Amino acid sequence: MSKRKSLVLTLGALIVVAGLWTAPGQTANGATIAGKVTGADGSPMEGVIVSARASDKSFTTSVFTDGEGDYFFPTLDAGQYAVWAQAKGFEAGRTTAELSRDEVESDFALMPLEDVHQIVKQMSGVEYLASLPQSTPDDKRMVRSFKTNCTGCHTASYPLQNRWDERGWGILVDLMSVYPSSGVPPPAMVPTEERPGNGMILAYRNELAAYLGRSRGDTELAPKLLPRPTGEATQVVITEYDLPRTDQPNHFDNGSDWSMGTPSRFIGRAAHDVWLDSQGMVWMADDMVPERTLAQLDPRTGEVTNYAIADHENKTVGTHSVVVDHTDKVWATGEGNFVMLDANTGELQLFERPAEMTARVGGTLDVDSNGNPWATSLNGVITLDPATGRYTHYEAPPVESDLVCGADCGNWGTYGVTIDRDDNPWFTQPGLDRVVKLDTATRDMTVVYLDPLDLAEATEVDRDRRRNIRANQNAAPPHHKAPRRNAADPNADVVWTALYTADRLARIDTQTGEVSEYELPTPYASPYATAVDKNGNAWITTMNHDALTKFDPETERFTEYRLPTLGTEIRHVQVDNRTDPPTIWAPYNRTNKVVRLQFRTANAEGVTAAR
Amino acid sequence: MTVTRAVVVGIGLVALGGGLGYAQGPAASWTQTERGEAWFYQRCSICHMGRIVKDNTYQPMAVPLAGVLEDTSPEREQFVRAYIQQGSLMMPGFRYSFNPEEFDELMAYLKTL
């Protein structure tokens, strides 16, 4: 790398600090971009995320600066690039680069922001939650109650980038009590006799409105920003692919420019889950975008192909979750039924349940070793024999204690399901704080209950609500755990379960039912889904934290890989074990993107950011 | 019952240029109206825009705003500004949420509806 550098500092209203790029000569391995990021005083800045986007490509590549402030991209295709460097609390540095066969050097000097309003807009969900007042037990209880009741469907940064008075926050809490996670607007914006609203949210309504009006109304927050990543957490190449809608362009406010805050999910909601087939093509489930049942991304080109199937009412079937089995059959949960696409032929099939069968195919699924899909369903799980089209439903036993249930003990929700290495499904029931195993040989069910958090700030009011009001993964008292999605290790007797409202990862021994819990390193992260790679590492997505997190069970150490987009809202993660170390994939459910993580280690293969 | 149908319904259009659909480059270079549109999508769309869900289009819950500031008088614009700032029985007031520059951007976008 050439040492010939100079800095151009642009002052004024535009948030531009442009680096002078030079062409030091052709590199052996093709063209790339590299440089150094410093603070205003010239000292190197580690953990700054630098992104590059070619004008003719549909993906953005990002890397971090190291301990010396240096960064470098992998080999990139020739083209006209926008390059920008972002760190929380600083104005972004921006430049452009014409990349041909040479290495281009772009240095940045980042200027600290002085306007608190601009700093706050850059914050992610965990930073907003940490910045809320919480020095007293009462305030701490309200921060947790906000997190457990108001961030089940979206990151905290989305509502908290607003500042309203108590009356205004009350209007929003009322609306959210009747607003479904499907996104279909309710007929009225307030609870009505016909649609009384979520009981748990309404139980906390007045307390939340008063606290938020006081803490996020006429006074600005004192921002508590996360420290930038260091060491191993910076040794990653991140590729974010566009997932174009079928009906209109993706919105330009897409979370890539942190100065705009957290973007709207209005037309950004698309892929919920991803899964790779044997050829490395990425399949995505989508429950929102019109005329799309499944989408396929070619990581080499960024091209997206849409697939659609209609039901007997000629309505395009939307899908929530997807799993590709070992024969490249792409199974998905599709509005009450299983959908299957054969990746070898492109043929789609919809397996409609018998009309008299009330138990529906729910949101998430897994596939057993015989190729039979299993999904969450009414109080339990449902499976299909694809050869006969026959559905079978299994219901979990009623709750055994009066500690958690709600006034109505029936029709509780089931959210996550995974098949362990003995071919037994494990499914979560977040409202009941329990995980259930179905022994497919004996049809016996084993229930694992999770004790509530022992929180000093939780009160008898909270304990009473946990006993008497139905909770779920989206609305719960502050000491609830809400096991959400889970993933079995195919090489061990272990199921990793995300304890959503407790900010913990649970390791469940599939033979003994023994539970070990690990607290995530960033408070309020809200772990949503898990995956397990071939090395036994658990990968975790977090609703309030724009990051993908690895947990190494041998060292019991977490590594958080921050993401370049604000408002990622990742609900699923998958691993590609064909590379070493494995490559990680996840969909952004707020911003029409799919992300790939490749790791820079001494023996890393295939770190080819441009394709 | 099993339904089989075929299937490829289109190759996704690749949105080019900084990852943006129509506004180009960093947000600081977007027009006042484009920045206002971003604020509108972030803060207003949940109630004031109909959500498209698969094959169905739903009407917005709150008042549609098409034409609300078309060829408006300065007095009318001032009234709308104050209304957004103060809120109503069904809408929170936005007087703390935006700085003056951002609020002007939002108003510029509302005039295009």
XYZ file of C-alpha atoms in Angstrom:
724
model
C 0.000 0.000 0.000
C 1.278 3.431 -0.903
C 2.091 5.767 1.954
C 1.434 8.802 -0.229
C -1.631 10.256 1.359
C -3.194 13.538 2.056
C -6.402 14.575 3.669
C -8.994 16.937 2.433
C -11.250 18.213 5.154
C -14.475 19.726 3.992
C -16.087 21.997 6.509
C -19.554 23.436 6.449
C -23.049 22.094 6.319
C -22.349 19.065 4.171
C -21.271 16.047 6.143
C -18.355 15.343 3.910
C -14.834 14.522 4.893
C -13.301 13.286 1.711
C -10.093 11.370 1.391
C -7.687 11.884 -1.492
C -7.258 8.636 -3.287
C -4.208 7.664 -5.178
C -3.339 4.892 -7.568
C -0.138 3.352 -6.298
C 0.064 0.723 -8.959
C -1.606 -2.408 -10.085
C -2.045 -5.061 -7.415
C -1.353 -8.699 -8.033
C -4.844 -9.799 -7.123
C -6.863 -7.081 -8.818
C -8.269 -3.803 -7.671
C -9.301 -2.830 -4.202
C -9.805 0.151 -1.931
C -7.811 0.702 1.260
C -6.916 3.472 3.636
C -6.887 4.804 7.169
C -9.530 6.420 9.360
C -8.475 8.915 11.981
C -10.139 11.266 14.388
C -9.962 15.022 14.060
C -6.693 14.972 16.040
C -5.094 12.473 13.680
C -5.260 9.492 16.037
C -6.335 6.182 14.441
C -9.902 5.021 14.958
C -10.560 1.273 15.312
C -13.920 -0.309 14.556
C -15.101 2.291 12.055
C -17.239 0.677 9.379
C -16.261 1.564 5.820
C -18.675 0.761 2.991
C -18.267 0.706 -0.793
C -20.948 0.508 -3.428
C -20.431 0.346 -7.191
C -22.850 2.353 -9.311
C -23.762 -0.697 -11.403
C -24.123 -3.246 -8.604
C -26.984 -4.185 -6.298
C -24.899 -4.846 -3.205
C -22.776 -2.908 -0.723
C -19.531 -4.240 0.732
C -18.319 -3.156 4.179
C -15.226 -3.733 6.329
C -13.930 -2.369 9.658
C -10.800 -0.474 10.490
C -8.279 -2.332 12.646
C -6.308 -1.192 15.689
C -4.130 1.029 13.496
C -7.158 2.643 11.886
C -6.414 0.816 8.639
C -8.987 -0.854 6.450
C -8.907 -2.729 3.171
C -11.536 -4.267 0.962
C -11.177 -7.618 -0.747
C -10.746 -7.555 -4.507
C -13.526 -5.504 -6.059
C -14.810 -5.326 -9.623
C -13.788 -2.275 -11.579
C -16.297 0.538 -11.496
C -17.391 3.845 -10.055
C -17.696 3.504 -6.277
C -19.233 5.510 -3.510
C -17.165 4.983 -0.348
C -18.197 6.102 3.103
C -17.012 5.644 6.698
C -19.411 5.727 9.676
C -18.966 5.721 13.443
C -21.612 6.588 16.021
C -21.179 10.132 17.289
C -19.261 11.276 14.208
C -20.182 12.817 10.890
C -19.797 10.291 8.106
C -16.779 10.543 5.843
C -17.603 10.255 2.154
C -15.786 10.075 -1.153
C -15.987 8.435 -4.549
C -13.473 6.156 -6.201
C -12.920 5.173 -9.819
C -11.614 1.636 -9.568
C -9.944 0.014 -12.553
C -7.018 -2.348 -12.170
C -5.255 -0.413 -9.468
C -5.532 -0.082 -5.737
C -7.242 3.092 -4.631
C -6.382 4.689 -1.342
C -9.073 6.601 0.540
C -8.380 8.079 3.953
C -10.977 9.637 6.192
C -10.792 12.008 9.142
C -14.048 11.889 11.074
C -15.360 14.944 12.885
C -17.325 14.464 16.109
C -20.941 15.572 16.049
C -21.882 18.321 18.474
C -25.660 18.437 17.918
C -27.179 15.865 20.309
C -30.245 15.549 18.049
C -27.992 14.294 15.254
C -26.184 11.860 17.570
C -29.453 10.452 18.899
C -30.727 9.799 15.367
C -27.741 7.511 14.765
C -28.565 5.277 17.728
C -29.699 1.671 17.448
C -32.375 0.112 19.648
C -29.972 -0.967 22.394
C -28.435 2.504 22.492
C -31.846 4.168 22.863
C -32.793 1.729 25.628
C -29.495 2.292 27.454
C -29.966 6.062 27.120
C -33.406 6.130 28.723
C -33.376 7.263 32.380
C -32.966 4.192 34.619
C -31.111 5.232 37.755
C -34.018 4.271 40.045
C -35.716 0.859 40.358
C -38.988 2.388 39.123
C -37.357 3.781 35.986
C -35.407 0.576 35.426
C -38.690 -1.345 35.618
C -40.221 0.945 32.989
C -37.288 0.556 30.582
C -37.645 -3.208 30.840
C -41.434 -3.006 30.558
C -41.074 -0.885 27.423
C -38.657 -3.435 25.993
C -40.846 -6.456 26.802
C -44.094 -4.865 25.584
C -43.056 -2.510 22.789
C -40.131 -4.105 20.945
C -41.531 -7.531 20.080
C -42.363 -6.544 16.500
C -39.837 -3.776 15.818
C -36.612 -2.340 17.147
C -36.763 0.211 19.965
C -35.080 2.796 17.749
C -38.156 3.055 15.527
C -40.608 4.482 18.089
C -37.950 6.119 20.282
C -36.635 8.346 17.507
C -39.872 10.241 18.133
C -40.404 12.603 21.055
C -44.004 12.900 22.228
C -45.703 14.017 25.402
C -47.573 11.622 27.689
C -50.800 12.027 25.716
C -49.004 11.281 22.454
C -47.309 8.164 23.782
C -50.682 7.001 25.135
C -52.179 7.273 21.633
C -49.393 5.104 20.247
C -49.657 2.484 22.995
C -53.415 2.252 22.383
C -52.819 1.837 18.664
C -50.161 -0.811 19.202
C -52.452 -2.776 21.512
C -54.765 -3.418 18.540
C -52.215 -3.364 15.708
C -51.375 -6.900 14.545
C -47.878 -8.116 13.749
C -49.166 -8.984 10.264
C -49.151 -5.271 9.487
C -52.790 -5.322 8.366
C -54.296 -2.122 9.796
C -57.164 -2.672 12.233
C -60.541 -1.032 11.592
C -60.134 1.277 14.590
C -57.006 2.832 16.044
C -58.076 2.186 19.624
C -59.373 -0.805 21.589
C -63.053 -1.493 20.968
C -65.568 -4.003 22.276
C -65.048 -6.140 19.197
C -61.267 -5.771 19.301
C -60.287 -5.226 22.928
C -56.525 -5.117 22.309
C -53.581 -6.892 23.867
C -54.249 -7.232 27.590
C -50.619 -7.096 28.637
C -49.837 -3.940 26.640
C -52.953 -2.259 27.992
C -52.040 -3.275 31.557
C -48.803 -1.264 31.230
C -50.393 1.492 29.095
C -50.658 4.328 31.596
C -47.298 3.655 33.249
C -45.553 3.519 29.872
C -47.202 6.693 28.584
C -46.222 8.595 31.734
C -42.631 7.326 31.730
C -42.090 7.893 28.006
C -43.699 11.316 28.120
C -41.282 12.240 30.888
C -38.169 10.651 29.384
C -38.784 10.996 25.635
C -40.891 14.159 25.445
C -39.729 17.707 25.927
C -36.260 16.709 27.112
C -33.568 15.200 24.894
C -31.750 12.002 25.859
C -28.152 11.906 27.032
C -26.820 9.465 24.398
C -25.077 6.329 25.653
C -23.314 4.966 22.587
C -21.835 1.492 22.390
C -18.056 1.349 22.172
C -16.825 0.573 18.664
C -15.846 -3.051 17.964
C -12.255 -4.172 18.413
C -10.088 -7.153 17.573
C -11.832 -10.255 16.218
C -15.130 -8.394 15.851
C -13.545 -6.208 13.142
C -12.196 -9.084 11.044
C -15.221 -9.561 8.834
C -16.330 -8.722 5.306
C -20.015 -7.817 5.110
C -22.018 -7.890 1.885
C -25.528 -6.431 1.907
C -27.620 -7.416 -1.123
C -30.670 -5.460 -2.241
C -33.884 -7.456 -2.304
C -35.966 -5.516 -4.852
C -39.717 -5.380 -4.376
C -41.970 -6.672 -7.140
C -44.251 -3.653 -7.305
C -42.228 -0.480 -6.716
C -38.627 0.600 -6.109
C -37.170 0.012 -2.674
C -37.210 3.196 -0.651
C -34.019 5.256 -0.773
C -34.074 5.787 3.012
C -32.803 2.294 3.764
C -30.682 2.543 6.919
C -27.352 2.833 5.096
C -27.040 6.527 5.958
C -27.204 6.716 9.743
C -27.849 10.462 9.719
C -31.463 9.743 8.692
C -32.199 7.534 11.687
C -34.069 4.227 11.586
C -35.981 3.833 8.321
C -39.637 2.965 7.868
C -40.656 -0.653 7.457
C -43.588 0.479 5.339
C -42.194 -0.854 2.066
C -39.019 -2.277 3.618
C -40.583 -5.418 5.062
C -39.810 -8.389 2.856
C -37.668 -11.440 3.663
C -38.387 -13.004 7.043
C -36.163 -16.080 6.723
C -33.307 -17.300 4.503
C -31.888 -20.729 3.735
C -29.208 -21.890 1.287
C -29.530 -24.790 -1.140
C -26.693 -27.129 -2.079
C -25.587 -24.821 -4.891
C -25.257 -21.818 -2.614
C -28.402 -20.083 -3.862
C -30.204 -18.171 -1.126
C -33.949 -18.819 -0.696
C -36.153 -16.347 1.128
C -39.634 -16.449 2.624
C -41.693 -13.264 2.279
C -45.047 -12.541 3.918
C -45.545 -9.023 2.658
C -44.440 -8.175 -0.893
C -47.156 -8.764 -3.531
C -46.818 -11.561 -6.114
C -43.995 -13.251 -4.250
C -44.218 -16.605 -2.473
C -40.474 -17.241 -2.438
C -37.450 -15.351 -3.723
C -34.074 -16.700 -4.758
C -30.856 -14.674 -4.627
C -27.801 -15.554 -6.686
C -24.919 -14.325 -4.495
C -22.540 -14.220 -7.454
C -24.545 -11.615 -9.352
C -27.050 -10.222 -6.863
C -29.879 -11.233 -9.192
C -33.176 -12.015 -7.475
C -35.795 -14.344 -8.981
C -39.346 -14.322 -7.653
C -41.612 -17.360 -7.436
C -45.343 -17.256 -6.752
C -48.154 -19.716 -6.276
C -51.826 -18.897 -5.761
C -54.261 -20.639 -3.450
C -57.702 -21.874 -4.527
C -58.991 -18.308 -4.168
C -56.336 -17.217 -6.662
C -54.498 -15.190 -4.006
C -50.719 -15.263 -3.937
C -49.531 -17.263 -0.946
C -47.178 -15.409 1.374
C -44.577 -17.290 3.383
C -43.058 -16.687 6.797
C -40.225 -19.206 7.119
C -38.189 -21.409 4.817
C -36.007 -24.516 5.175
C -34.162 -26.294 2.335
C -33.849 -30.042 2.942
C -30.918 -32.244 1.918
C -32.534 -32.988 -1.472
C -32.930 -29.275 -2.257
C -36.638 -29.155 -1.611
C -37.467 -25.666 -0.391
C -40.147 -25.973 2.307
C -42.017 -22.943 3.606
C -44.923 -22.068 5.870
C -47.575 -20.402 3.721
C -50.609 -18.885 5.405
C -51.801 -22.038 7.130
C -50.369 -24.622 4.729
C -47.013 -26.010 3.702
C -45.518 -24.834 0.419
C -42.698 -26.685 -1.330
C -40.515 -25.646 -4.245
C -38.185 -28.166 -5.845
C -34.988 -26.206 -6.435
C -33.981 -28.723 -9.092
C -37.075 -28.145 -11.261
C -38.487 -24.828 -10.078
C -41.894 -26.446 -9.527
C -43.965 -25.107 -6.626
C -46.562 -27.097 -4.710
C -49.118 -25.941 -2.172
C -50.276 -28.644 0.244
C -53.668 -27.385 1.397
C -55.011 -28.811 4.647
C -58.368 -30.571 4.737
C -61.105 -27.968 5.127
C -62.223 -29.443 8.443
C -58.756 -29.242 10.016
C -58.674 -26.242 12.367
C -55.003 -26.553 13.361
C -53.061 -24.467 10.865
C -49.466 -24.499 9.742
C -47.993 -21.686 11.827
C -45.059 -19.383 11.301
C -41.842 -21.388 11.623
C -40.735 -24.852 10.530
C -37.994 -27.432 10.276
C -37.639 -30.609 8.214
C -36.800 -34.051 9.635
C -34.385 -36.572 8.164
C -37.213 -38.249 6.213
C -38.030 -35.023 4.424
C -41.210 -34.356 6.398
C -41.813 -30.702 7.371
C -42.815 -29.777 10.919
C -44.260 -26.396 11.814
C -45.606 -24.594 14.820
C -49.381 -24.897 15.178
C -52.306 -24.583 17.557
C -50.838 -25.264 21.023
C -48.184 -27.509 19.492
C -46.812 -28.690 16.156
C -48.127 -29.970 12.832
C -46.432 -32.207 10.271
C -47.053 -33.355 6.721
C -46.372 -36.589 4.875
C -45.570 -35.184 1.419
C -46.201 -38.541 -0.259
C -49.832 -38.725 0.876
C -50.574 -35.071 1.647
C -51.722 -36.132 5.121
C -51.388 -33.638 7.963
C -50.995 -34.648 11.636
C -51.313 -32.251 14.556
C -49.827 -32.698 18.047
C -50.975 -30.579 20.983
C -48.790 -29.913 24.002
C -50.110 -30.699 27.489
C -51.763 -27.935 29.538
C -49.656 -25.881 31.925
C -48.852 -27.650 35.171
C -48.617 -24.644 37.416
C -50.581 -21.490 38.116
C -47.466 -19.331 37.946
C -47.896 -18.511 34.294
C -50.961 -18.919 32.193
C -53.289 -15.987 31.959
C -56.998 -15.836 32.550
C -57.584 -18.049 29.530
C -55.272 -21.050 29.586
C -56.291 -22.304 26.157
C -55.027 -21.470 22.687
C -51.571 -20.374 23.715
C -48.985 -19.537 21.104
C -46.135 -21.629 19.763
C -43.360 -19.719 18.004
C -40.118 -21.592 17.258
C -39.470 -25.200 16.233
C -36.349 -27.226 15.477
C -35.656 -30.921 14.914
C -32.927 -32.406 17.112
C -30.443 -34.980 15.895
C -32.730 -37.774 17.069
C -35.473 -36.423 14.769
C -37.571 -35.066 17.631
C -39.159 -31.595 17.333
C -38.546 -29.021 20.074
C -40.935 -26.089 20.098
C -41.178 -22.909 22.132
C -44.227 -21.450 23.866
C -43.093 -17.902 24.738
C -46.220 -16.890 26.639
C -45.878 -19.865 28.949
C -42.090 -19.568 29.362
C -41.603 -23.167 28.325
C -40.043 -25.366 25.654
C -41.600 -28.692 24.671
C -40.081 -31.822 23.135
C -42.161 -34.279 21.143
C -40.727 -37.795 21.115
C -41.755 -38.942 17.662
C -41.308 -42.616 18.534
C -43.506 -42.674 21.651
C -45.583 -39.491 21.004
C -44.685 -38.418 24.572
C -44.169 -34.735 25.306
C -41.495 -33.425 27.668
C -41.983 -29.897 28.990
C -39.072 -27.709 30.120
C -40.221 -24.722 32.200
C -38.084 -21.603 32.512
C -38.112 -19.743 35.802
C -38.734 -15.995 35.505
C -35.843 -13.574 35.889
C -35.040 -12.582 39.458
C -35.192 -8.840 38.866
C -34.888 -6.440 41.779
C -37.058 -3.913 39.930
C -39.921 -6.332 39.207
C -42.854 -5.765 41.532
C -45.800 -7.718 42.848
C -47.827 -5.981 40.148
C -45.603 -7.586 37.498
C -45.778 -10.984 39.176
C -49.556 -10.726 39.346
C -49.758 -9.794 35.664
C -47.586 -12.765 34.738
C -50.051 -15.035 36.557
C -53.254 -13.478 35.290
C -52.718 -11.896 31.888
C -51.679 -13.854 28.856
C -48.169 -13.017 27.771
C -46.479 -13.744 24.470
C -43.197 -12.994 22.756
C -44.417 -9.488 21.869
C -45.983 -8.452 25.183
C -44.821 -9.657 28.571
C -43.982 -8.472 32.085
C -40.377 -7.333 32.646
C -39.180 -10.543 34.294
C -40.603 -12.896 31.646
C -38.186 -14.858 29.395
C -40.255 -15.587 26.250
C -38.308 -18.377 24.486
C -38.661 -17.393 20.820
C -36.805 -19.311 18.063
C -34.456 -22.236 18.500
C -31.983 -24.375 16.585
C -30.655 -27.867 17.244
C -26.999 -28.749 16.846
C -26.938 -31.581 14.259
C -23.769 -32.927 15.879
C -24.670 -32.691 19.576
C -27.523 -33.245 22.019
C -28.145 -29.521 22.240
C -30.893 -27.078 21.306
C -29.997 -23.368 21.452
C -32.995 -21.189 22.314
C -33.249 -17.401 22.216
C -34.832 -16.064 25.437
C -36.233 -12.960 23.829
C -37.323 -10.770 26.720
C -34.588 -12.006 29.083
C -31.626 -11.104 26.794
C -30.232 -14.600 27.302
C -29.253 -17.619 25.247
C -30.407 -20.993 26.614
C -28.547 -24.243 26.030
C -30.947 -27.154 26.476
C -29.621 -30.700 26.726
C -31.947 -32.789 24.543
C -31.378 -35.923 26.607
C -31.778 -34.539 30.113
C -33.697 -31.298 29.585
C -31.051 -29.473 31.611
C -30.969 -25.744 30.885
C -27.923 -23.456 31.003
C -28.483 -19.757 30.393
C -25.963 -17.204 29.135
C -26.519 -13.459 29.338
C -25.824 -11.624 26.092
C -23.032 -9.035 26.331
C -25.127 -6.036 25.261
C -28.081 -5.189 27.514
C -31.545 -5.113 25.904
C -30.296 -6.931 22.758
C -33.471 -9.089 22.524
C -32.228 -12.384 21.017
C -34.733 -13.604 18.447
C -33.403 -16.560 16.437
C -30.461 -18.958 16.504
C -28.494 -21.192 14.148
C -25.645 -23.645 14.758
C -22.595 -23.992 12.527
C -20.485 -27.088 11.887
C -18.071 -26.088 14.632
C -20.832 -26.046 17.233
C -20.961 -22.262 17.503
C -24.389 -20.751 18.071
C -25.352 -17.693 15.987
C -27.895 -15.282 17.375
C -29.988 -12.491 15.879
C -31.072 -9.562 18.032
C -34.089 -7.322 17.405
C -32.771 -4.249 19.223
C -29.096 -4.644 18.300
C -27.938 -4.217 14.698
C -25.508 -7.112 14.961
C -25.077 -10.832 14.467
C -23.613 -12.540 17.510
C -21.563 -15.728 17.800
C -21.413 -17.830 20.953
C -18.557 -20.311 21.305
C -19.766 -22.961 23.776
C -16.216 -24.124 24.537
C -14.964 -20.750 25.688
C -18.460 -19.467 26.606
C -17.501 -16.250 24.836
C -19.724 -14.051 22.662
C -18.453 -12.119 19.627
C -20.700 -9.410 18.228
C -20.405 -8.490 14.563
C -21.972 -5.070 14.035
C -23.861 -4.416 10.822
C -23.627 -1.384 8.504
C -27.379 -0.729 8.416
C -29.495 1.000 11.048
C -32.734 -0.872 11.784
C -31.860 -4.349 10.549
C -34.574 -6.195 12.521
C -33.179 -9.652 11.765
C -35.560 -12.505 12.574
C -33.568 -15.448 11.228
C -29.986 -16.540 10.590
C -28.448 -19.397 8.646
C -24.976 -20.810 8.117
C -23.224 -21.977 4.965
C -20.963 -24.779 6.187
C -19.300 -25.241 2.798
C -16.715 -22.589 3.693
C -14.192 -22.588 6.519
C -15.024 -20.796 8.701
C -18.725 -21.004 7.860
C -20.386 -18.081 6.101
C -23.369 -16.448 7.801
C -26.554 -15.233 6.071
C -29.488 -13.261 7.438
C -32.383 -11.152 6.091
C -33.088 -7.580 7.147
C -36.842 -7.517 7.724
C -37.079 -3.699 7.831
C -34.966 -2.647 4.861
C -35.251 -5.036 1.879
C -31.741 -6.424 2.217
C -30.000 -9.743 2.801
C -26.635 -9.813 4.534
C -23.646 -12.136 4.213
C -20.777 -12.306 6.721
C -17.413 -13.734 5.685
C -14.612 -13.907 8.210
C -11.009 -12.884 7.907
C -8.939 -15.550 9.566
C -5.533 -16.937 8.710
C -7.122 -19.829 6.816
C -10.291 -18.117 5.617
C -11.524 -19.190 2.216
C -13.729 -17.413 -0.219
C -13.689 -13.861 1.096
C -14.713 -12.352 -2.202
C -16.712 -9.327 -1.326
C -17.500 -8.277 -4.847
C -19.242 -11.498 -5.785
C -55.623 -30.939 -1.746
C -52.376 -30.207 -3.474
C -52.055 -27.310 -5.836
C -49.193 -27.263 -8.271
C -48.433 -24.322 -10.408
C -45.546 -22.835 -12.059
C -43.934 -20.114 -11.028
C -41.205 -17.805 -12.003
C -42.990 -14.491 -11.983
C -40.101 -12.231 -12.724
C -36.545 -11.333 -12.157
C -36.150 -8.605 -9.602
C -35.246 -5.227 -10.903
C -31.850 -4.281 -9.643
C -31.967 -0.870 -8.033
C -28.760 0.836 -8.994
C -26.912 3.832 -7.740
C -25.880 3.891 -4.133
C -28.521 1.351 -3.265
C -31.198 3.919 -3.802
C -34.455 3.647 -5.655
C -34.645 7.170 -6.940
C -32.857 9.624 -4.652
C -29.149 9.233 -5.270
C -26.106 9.495 -3.042
C -25.853 10.369 0.648
C -28.844 11.802 2.466
C -27.197 15.211 2.738
C -27.474 15.512 -1.048
C -31.133 14.513 -1.240
C -33.568 17.268 -2.109
C -35.630 18.903 0.613
C -38.674 16.997 -0.651
C -36.841 13.671 -0.698
C -35.702 14.134 2.882
C -39.242 15.091 3.809
C -40.526 11.941 2.158
C -38.166 9.899 4.329
C -39.534 11.599 7.473
C -43.083 10.977 6.250
C -42.426 7.271 5.711
C -40.738 6.994 9.123
C -43.191 8.972 11.249
C -46.532 9.213 9.396
C -46.984 6.204 7.105
C -48.304 3.765 9.697
C -51.552 5.750 9.959
C -51.645 7.912 6.836
C -50.750 5.403 4.107
C -52.575 2.260 3.065
C -50.463 -0.790 3.576
C -50.051 -3.131 0.651
C -50.301 -6.731 1.801
C -49.818 -9.356 -0.867
C -52.720 -9.006 -3.335
C -54.790 -6.638 -1.230
C -54.492 -2.940 -0.644
C -55.788 -1.573 2.620
C -56.988 1.929 3.178
C -55.123 4.074 5.667
C -56.506 4.213 9.195
C -56.183 7.976 9.447
C -57.024 10.751 7.007
C -55.368 10.390 3.577
C -53.310 13.499 2.962
C -53.478 13.806 -0.816
C -54.048 17.441 -1.700
C -54.006 18.620 1.897
C -51.527 21.407 1.079
C -52.134 21.772 -2.646
C -52.167 25.449 -3.697
C -52.646 26.323 -0.070
C -52.668 29.762 1.481
C -49.984 30.802 3.988
C -52.672 30.850 6.668
C -53.771 27.320 5.840
C -50.159 26.104 5.874
C -49.633 27.708 9.265
C -52.729 25.942 10.554
C -51.479 22.567 9.305
C -48.043 23.210 10.807
C -49.567 23.981 14.186
C -51.867 20.964 13.956
C -48.939 18.602 13.367
C -46.961 20.222 16.165
C -49.790 20.036 18.692
C -51.449 16.793 17.629
C -55.050 15.858 18.207
C -57.130 13.323 20.093
C -55.895 10.625 17.716
C -52.466 11.935 16.721
C -49.416 12.687 18.852
C -47.929 16.161 18.539
C -44.588 16.315 16.730
C -43.269 19.588 18.181
C -40.331 17.849 19.904
C -39.528 15.234 17.252
C -38.149 17.360 14.409
C -35.710 20.236 14.346
C -36.896 23.244 12.290
C -34.988 22.181 9.177
C -36.448 18.659 9.302
C -39.956 20.012 9.857
C -39.611 22.252 6.795
C -38.535 19.187 4.828
C -41.624 17.291 5.990
C -43.866 20.224 5.019
C -42.197 20.427 1.588
C -43.074 16.780 1.003
C -46.661 17.187 2.206
C -47.121 19.870 -0.452
C -46.357 17.287 -3.144
C -49.169 14.960 -2.086
